[in-house]
Coordinates of C-alpha atoms in Angstrom, one line a residue:
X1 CA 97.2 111.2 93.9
X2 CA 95.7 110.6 90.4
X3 CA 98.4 108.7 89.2
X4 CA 97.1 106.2 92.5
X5 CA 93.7 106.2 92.1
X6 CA 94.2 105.4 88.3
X7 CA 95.4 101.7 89.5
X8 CA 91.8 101.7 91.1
X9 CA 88.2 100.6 89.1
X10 CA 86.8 103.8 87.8
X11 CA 83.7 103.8 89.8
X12 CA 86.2 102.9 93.4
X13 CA 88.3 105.6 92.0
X14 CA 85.8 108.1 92.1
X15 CA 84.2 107.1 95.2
X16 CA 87.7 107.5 96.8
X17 CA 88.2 111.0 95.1
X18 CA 84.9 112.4 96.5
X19 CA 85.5 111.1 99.3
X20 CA 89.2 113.1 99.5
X21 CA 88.0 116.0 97.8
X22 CA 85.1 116.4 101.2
X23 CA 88.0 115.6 103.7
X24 CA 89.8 118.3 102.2
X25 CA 87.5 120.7 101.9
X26 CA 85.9 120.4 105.7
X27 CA 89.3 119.8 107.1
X28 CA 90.1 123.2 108.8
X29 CA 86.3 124.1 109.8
X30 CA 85.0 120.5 110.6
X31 CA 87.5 118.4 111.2
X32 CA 85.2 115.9 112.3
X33 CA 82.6 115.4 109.5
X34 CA 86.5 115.5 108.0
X35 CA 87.2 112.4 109.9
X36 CA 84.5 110.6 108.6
X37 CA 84.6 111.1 105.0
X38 CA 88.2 110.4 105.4
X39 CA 87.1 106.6 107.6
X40 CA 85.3 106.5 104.0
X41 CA 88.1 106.8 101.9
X42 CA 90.3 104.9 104.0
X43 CA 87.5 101.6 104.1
X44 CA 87.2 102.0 100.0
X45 CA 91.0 101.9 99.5
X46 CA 93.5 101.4 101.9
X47 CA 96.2 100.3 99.9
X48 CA 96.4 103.9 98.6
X49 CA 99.0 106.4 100.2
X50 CA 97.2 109.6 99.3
X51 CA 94.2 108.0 101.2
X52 CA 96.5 106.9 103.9
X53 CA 97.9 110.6 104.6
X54 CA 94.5 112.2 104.6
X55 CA 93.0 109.4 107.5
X56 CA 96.2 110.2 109.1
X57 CA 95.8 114.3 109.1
X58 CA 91.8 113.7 109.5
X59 CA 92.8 112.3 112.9
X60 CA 95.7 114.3 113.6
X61 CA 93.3 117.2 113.7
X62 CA 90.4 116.0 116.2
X63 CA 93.4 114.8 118.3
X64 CA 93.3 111.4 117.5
X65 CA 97.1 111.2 118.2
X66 CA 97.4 107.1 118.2
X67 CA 95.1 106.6 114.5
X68 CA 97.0 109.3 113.3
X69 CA 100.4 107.7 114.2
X70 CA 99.3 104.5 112.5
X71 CA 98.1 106.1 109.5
X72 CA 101.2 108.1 109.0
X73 CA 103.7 105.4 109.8
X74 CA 101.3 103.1 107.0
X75 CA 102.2 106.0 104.4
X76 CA 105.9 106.2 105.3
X77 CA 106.1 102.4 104.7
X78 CA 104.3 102.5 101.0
X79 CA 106.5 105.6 100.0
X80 CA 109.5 105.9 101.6
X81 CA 109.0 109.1 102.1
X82 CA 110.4 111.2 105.2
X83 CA 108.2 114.2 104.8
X84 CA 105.9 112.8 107.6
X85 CA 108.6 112.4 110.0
X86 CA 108.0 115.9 111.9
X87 CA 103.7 115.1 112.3
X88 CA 104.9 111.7 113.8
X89 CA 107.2 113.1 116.1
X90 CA 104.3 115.8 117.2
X91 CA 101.7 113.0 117.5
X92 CA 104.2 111.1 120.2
X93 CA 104.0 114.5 121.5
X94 CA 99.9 114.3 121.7
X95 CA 100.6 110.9 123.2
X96 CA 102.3 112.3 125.7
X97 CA 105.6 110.6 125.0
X98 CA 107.9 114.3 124.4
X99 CA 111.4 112.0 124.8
X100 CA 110.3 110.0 121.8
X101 CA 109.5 113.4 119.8
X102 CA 113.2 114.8 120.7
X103 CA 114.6 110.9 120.0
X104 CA 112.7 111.5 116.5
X105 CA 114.3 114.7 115.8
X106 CA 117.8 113.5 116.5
X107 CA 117.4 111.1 114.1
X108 CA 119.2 110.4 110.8
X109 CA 115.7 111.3 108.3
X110 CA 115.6 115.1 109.4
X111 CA 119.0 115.6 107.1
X112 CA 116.3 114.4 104.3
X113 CA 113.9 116.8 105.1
X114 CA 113.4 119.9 103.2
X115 CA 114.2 123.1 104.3
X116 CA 110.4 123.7 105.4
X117 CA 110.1 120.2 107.0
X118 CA 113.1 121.1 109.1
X119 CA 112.0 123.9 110.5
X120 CA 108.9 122.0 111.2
X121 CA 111.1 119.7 112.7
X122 CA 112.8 122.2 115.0
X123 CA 109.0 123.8 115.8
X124 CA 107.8 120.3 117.3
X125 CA 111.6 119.4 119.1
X126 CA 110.9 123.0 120.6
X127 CA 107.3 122.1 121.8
X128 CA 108.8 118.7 123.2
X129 CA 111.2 120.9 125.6
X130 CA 108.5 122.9 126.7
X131 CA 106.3 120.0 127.5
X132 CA 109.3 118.7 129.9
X133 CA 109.8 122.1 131.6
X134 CA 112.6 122.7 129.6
X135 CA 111.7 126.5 128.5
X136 CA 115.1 127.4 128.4
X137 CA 116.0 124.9 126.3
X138 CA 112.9 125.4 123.9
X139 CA 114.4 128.8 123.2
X140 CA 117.5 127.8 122.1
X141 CA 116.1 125.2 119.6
X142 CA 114.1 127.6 118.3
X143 CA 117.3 130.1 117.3
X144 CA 118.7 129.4 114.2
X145 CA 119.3 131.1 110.8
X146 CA 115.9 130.5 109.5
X147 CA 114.8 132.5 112.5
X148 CA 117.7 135.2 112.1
X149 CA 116.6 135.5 108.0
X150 CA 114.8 138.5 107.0
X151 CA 113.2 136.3 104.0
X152 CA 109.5 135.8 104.1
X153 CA 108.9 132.0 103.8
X154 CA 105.4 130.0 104.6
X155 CA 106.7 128.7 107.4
X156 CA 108.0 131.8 109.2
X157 CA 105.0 133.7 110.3
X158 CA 104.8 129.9 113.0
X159 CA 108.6 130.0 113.8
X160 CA 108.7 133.9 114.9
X161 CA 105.3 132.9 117.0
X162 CA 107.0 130.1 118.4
X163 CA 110.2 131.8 119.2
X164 CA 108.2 134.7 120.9
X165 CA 106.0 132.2 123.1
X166 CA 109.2 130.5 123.9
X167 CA 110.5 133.7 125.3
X168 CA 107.3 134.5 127.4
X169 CA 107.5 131.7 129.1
X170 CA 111.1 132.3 130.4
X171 CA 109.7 136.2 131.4
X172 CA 111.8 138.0 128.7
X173 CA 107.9 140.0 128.1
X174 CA 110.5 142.6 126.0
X175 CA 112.0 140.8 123.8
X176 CA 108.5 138.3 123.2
X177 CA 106.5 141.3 121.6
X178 CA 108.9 142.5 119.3
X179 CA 109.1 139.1 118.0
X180 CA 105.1 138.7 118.2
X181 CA 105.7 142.0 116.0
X182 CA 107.6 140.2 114.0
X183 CA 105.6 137.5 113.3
X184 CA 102.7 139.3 112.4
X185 CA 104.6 141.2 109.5
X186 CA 105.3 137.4 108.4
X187 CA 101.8 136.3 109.0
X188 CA 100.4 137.3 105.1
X189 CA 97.3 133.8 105.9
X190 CA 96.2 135.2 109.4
X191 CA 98.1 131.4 110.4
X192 CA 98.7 132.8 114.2
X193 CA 96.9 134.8 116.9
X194 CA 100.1 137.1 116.7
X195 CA 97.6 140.0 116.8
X196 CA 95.6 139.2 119.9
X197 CA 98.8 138.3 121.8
X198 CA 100.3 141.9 120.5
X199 CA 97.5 143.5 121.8
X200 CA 97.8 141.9 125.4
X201 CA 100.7 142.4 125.6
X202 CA 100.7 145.9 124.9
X203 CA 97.8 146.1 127.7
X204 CA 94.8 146.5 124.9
X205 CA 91.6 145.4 125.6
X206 CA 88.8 145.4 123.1
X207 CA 85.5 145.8 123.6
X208 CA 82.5 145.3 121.9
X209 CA 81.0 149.0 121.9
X210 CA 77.8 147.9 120.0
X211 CA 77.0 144.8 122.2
X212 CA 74.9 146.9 124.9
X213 CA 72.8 148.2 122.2
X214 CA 72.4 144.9 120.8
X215 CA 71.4 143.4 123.7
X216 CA 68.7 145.8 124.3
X217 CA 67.2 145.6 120.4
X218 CA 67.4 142.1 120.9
X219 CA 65.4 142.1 124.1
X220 CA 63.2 144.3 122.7
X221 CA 62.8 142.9 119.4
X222 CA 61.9 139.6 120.6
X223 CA 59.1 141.1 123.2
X224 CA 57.5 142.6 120.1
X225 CA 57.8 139.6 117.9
X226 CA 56.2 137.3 120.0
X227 CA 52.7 138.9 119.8
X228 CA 53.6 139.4 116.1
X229 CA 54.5 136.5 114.2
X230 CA 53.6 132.7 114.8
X231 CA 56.5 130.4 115.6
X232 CA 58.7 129.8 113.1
X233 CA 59.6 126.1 112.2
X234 CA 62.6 124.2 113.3
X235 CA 64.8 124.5 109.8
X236 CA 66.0 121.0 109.9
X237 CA 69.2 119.9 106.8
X238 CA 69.3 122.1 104.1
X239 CA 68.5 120.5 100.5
X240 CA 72.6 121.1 99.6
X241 CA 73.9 117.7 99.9
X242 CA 77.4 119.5 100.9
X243 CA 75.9 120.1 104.5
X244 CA 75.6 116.8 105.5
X245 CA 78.4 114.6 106.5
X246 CA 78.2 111.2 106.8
X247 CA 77.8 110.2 110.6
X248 CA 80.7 108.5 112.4
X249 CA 80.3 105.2 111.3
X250 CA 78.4 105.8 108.2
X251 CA 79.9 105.1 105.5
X252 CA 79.5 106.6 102.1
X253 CA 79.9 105.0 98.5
X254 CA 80.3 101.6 97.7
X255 CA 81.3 99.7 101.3
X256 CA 78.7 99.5 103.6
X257 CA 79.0 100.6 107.2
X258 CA 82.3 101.8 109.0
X259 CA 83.8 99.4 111.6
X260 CA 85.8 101.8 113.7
X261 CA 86.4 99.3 116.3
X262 CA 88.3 97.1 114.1
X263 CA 90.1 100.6 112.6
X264 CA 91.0 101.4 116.2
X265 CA 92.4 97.9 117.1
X266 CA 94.7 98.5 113.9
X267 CA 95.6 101.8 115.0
X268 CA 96.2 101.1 118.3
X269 CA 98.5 98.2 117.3
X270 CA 100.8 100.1 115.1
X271 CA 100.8 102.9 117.4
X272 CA 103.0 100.7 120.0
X273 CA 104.8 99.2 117.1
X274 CA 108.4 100.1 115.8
X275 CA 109.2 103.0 114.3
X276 CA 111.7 101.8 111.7
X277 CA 109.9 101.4 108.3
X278 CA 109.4 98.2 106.7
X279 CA 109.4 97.1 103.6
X280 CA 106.4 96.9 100.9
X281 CA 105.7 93.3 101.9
X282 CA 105.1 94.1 105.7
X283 CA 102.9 97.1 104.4
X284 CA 100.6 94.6 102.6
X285 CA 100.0 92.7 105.5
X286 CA 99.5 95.5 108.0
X287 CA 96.6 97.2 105.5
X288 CA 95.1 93.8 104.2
X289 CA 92.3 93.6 106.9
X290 CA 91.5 97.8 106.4
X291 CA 91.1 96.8 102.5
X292 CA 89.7 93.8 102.5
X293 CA 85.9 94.7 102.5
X294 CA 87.1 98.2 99.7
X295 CA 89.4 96.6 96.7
X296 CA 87.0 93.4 96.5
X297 CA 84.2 95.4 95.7
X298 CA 83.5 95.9 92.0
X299 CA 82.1 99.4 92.4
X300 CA 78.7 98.0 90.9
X301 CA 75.4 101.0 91.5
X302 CA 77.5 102.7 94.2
X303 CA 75.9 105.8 95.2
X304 CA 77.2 109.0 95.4
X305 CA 78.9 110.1 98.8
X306 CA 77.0 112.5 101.1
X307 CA 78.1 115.9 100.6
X308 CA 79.4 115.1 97.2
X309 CA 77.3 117.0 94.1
X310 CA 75.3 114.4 91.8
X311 CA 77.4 116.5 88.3
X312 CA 81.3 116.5 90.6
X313 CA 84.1 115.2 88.5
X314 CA 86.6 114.4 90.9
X315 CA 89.3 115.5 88.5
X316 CA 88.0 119.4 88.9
X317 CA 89.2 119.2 92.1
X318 CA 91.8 117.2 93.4
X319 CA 93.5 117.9 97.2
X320 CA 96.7 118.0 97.5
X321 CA 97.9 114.8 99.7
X322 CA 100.6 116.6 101.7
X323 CA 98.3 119.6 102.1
X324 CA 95.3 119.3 104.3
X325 CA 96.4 120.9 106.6
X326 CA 97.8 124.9 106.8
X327 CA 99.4 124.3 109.5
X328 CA 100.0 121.1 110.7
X329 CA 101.6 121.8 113.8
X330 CA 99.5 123.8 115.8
X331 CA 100.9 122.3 118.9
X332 CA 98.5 122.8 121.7
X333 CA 99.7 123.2 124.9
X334 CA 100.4 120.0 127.1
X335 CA 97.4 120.2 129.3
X336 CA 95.2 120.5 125.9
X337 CA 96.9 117.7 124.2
X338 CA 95.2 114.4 124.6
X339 CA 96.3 110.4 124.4
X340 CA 94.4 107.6 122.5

């Protein structure tokens, strides 16, 4: 991602990298003040790939399934990279178009994936069955010799997980747990609820032995303090500028507000395209209305993005573009999963 941002004015460029570092960091607890740093980053400098792939996983995550499609399909096209290909296939699935996901993982690019983005690959074409009704067939997607292995990999803790849901749902109960078992020797990042589903399973219940007590302090506490103490003020932001996102449609650093409705239009518009990449010149003309008010901007007494510290060096910390997220494929169930 440096090595892009370098082609970039230095004051863009490090707009742009605060921008990134924020979506990173708020990704997996607030995946919407995410979003809209990301909106940010993608208004400063759309013709950037690493900027591209974080919009795209920004929206993947507050279930933006049609941006995200757009976004990712705009990276594929500038990289020719493939390693996208199973977070498209699972955003048809948000869409609610499964037979596209299983078209996608049929197709020619999943013999250039890695062994991790296969997997991944065989995780969403298993998710795809199960949102047809097709739990038998989920199952046997799932089995393979990345499932049979006894090797510990990142990616196994999700594919035991999966394999065990997939087996509750076809009422083999046995053989699910001791593959929920499994999965939670693989599960090193606490990555699944393998736990919790153990324990149902296994007829536990927890409960919360100090809660009644608590209850009653709390009741009392709160009779007592009233004839005590004066009301307390309403605390309002705190003074760390790393609480407060921009709001949606506010941008941050050097471009002025955030048209989303002409962001939508875009996404929406390559959502329904073709799938088939194109070459650098079509990617120039899809992103030239997203840049056009970034780029042209000199960067002149831009100020600091919210959230962003006034001493941050975005080269301290730089995300990793094909790492926002964990675990990207979280695949929620069908009835949870929403279209644009």
């Amino acid at each position: 991602m440096r090595q892009e941002l370098k082609s970039l004015p230095k004051t863009l460029a490090d707009d742009v990298a605060r921008n990134l570092v924020m979506v990173a960091r708020l990704l997996d607890e607030d995946a919407e003040r995410a979003y809209a740093y990301s909106r940010v980053a993608l208004r400063l400098a759309a013709r950037v790939p690493a900027v591209r792939e974080a919009a795209g996983f920004a929206s993947y995550s507050t279930e933006r399934y049609a941006e995200a499609l757009a976004e990712f399909r705009a990276t594929r096209r500038m990289t020719g990279s493939v390693d996208l290909w199973p977070v498209m296939a699972d955003c048809e699935r948000g869409l609610g178009r499964p037979e596209r996901a299983l078209e996608m993982a049929g197709a020619p690019e999943v013999q250039k994936l890695d062994k991790a983005g296969q997997v991944e690959m065989r995780l969403v074409a298993a998710g795809a069955r199960q949102d047809l009704g097709q739990a038998e067939a989920a199952v046997v997607t799932l089995q393979s010799s990345e499932l049979a292995s006894n090797a510990v990999h990142p990616w196994t803790a999700r594919l035991r997980y999966a394999y065990a849901d997939a087996l509750l749902a076809v009422g083999r109960e046995h053989e699910a747990r001791d593959w929920f078992a499994k999965a939670l020797e693989a599960d090193h990042n606490g990555s699944t609820d393998a736990s919790d589903r153990l324990a149902r399973l296994d007829g536990v219940d927890f409960v919360d032995a100090f809660g009644e007590d608590e209850d009653e302090d709390t009741e009392g506490g709160a009779a007592d303090g009233a004839s005590e103490a004066p009301h307390a003020p309403v605390v309002g932001h705190s003074g760390d500028d790393r609480d407060q996102a921009p709001a949606a449609g506010e941008a941050t650093g050097r471009s002025g507000d955030l048209e989303h409705g002409a962001d939508a239009d875009e996404a929406d518009d390559d959502a329904e395209g073709d799938d088939e990449p194109k070459d650098a010149d079509a990617a120039s003309d899809d992103d030239e209305s997203a840049e056009a008010d970034g780029e042209g901007d000199d960067g002149a007494d831009a100020p600091a993005p919210a959230g962003a510290d006034d001493d941050f060096d975005p080269t301290d910390e730089e995300p990793d573009a094909s790492s926002f997220l964990d675990s990207p494929f979280r695949a929620p169930a069908p009835k949870e999963r929403n279209g644009d």
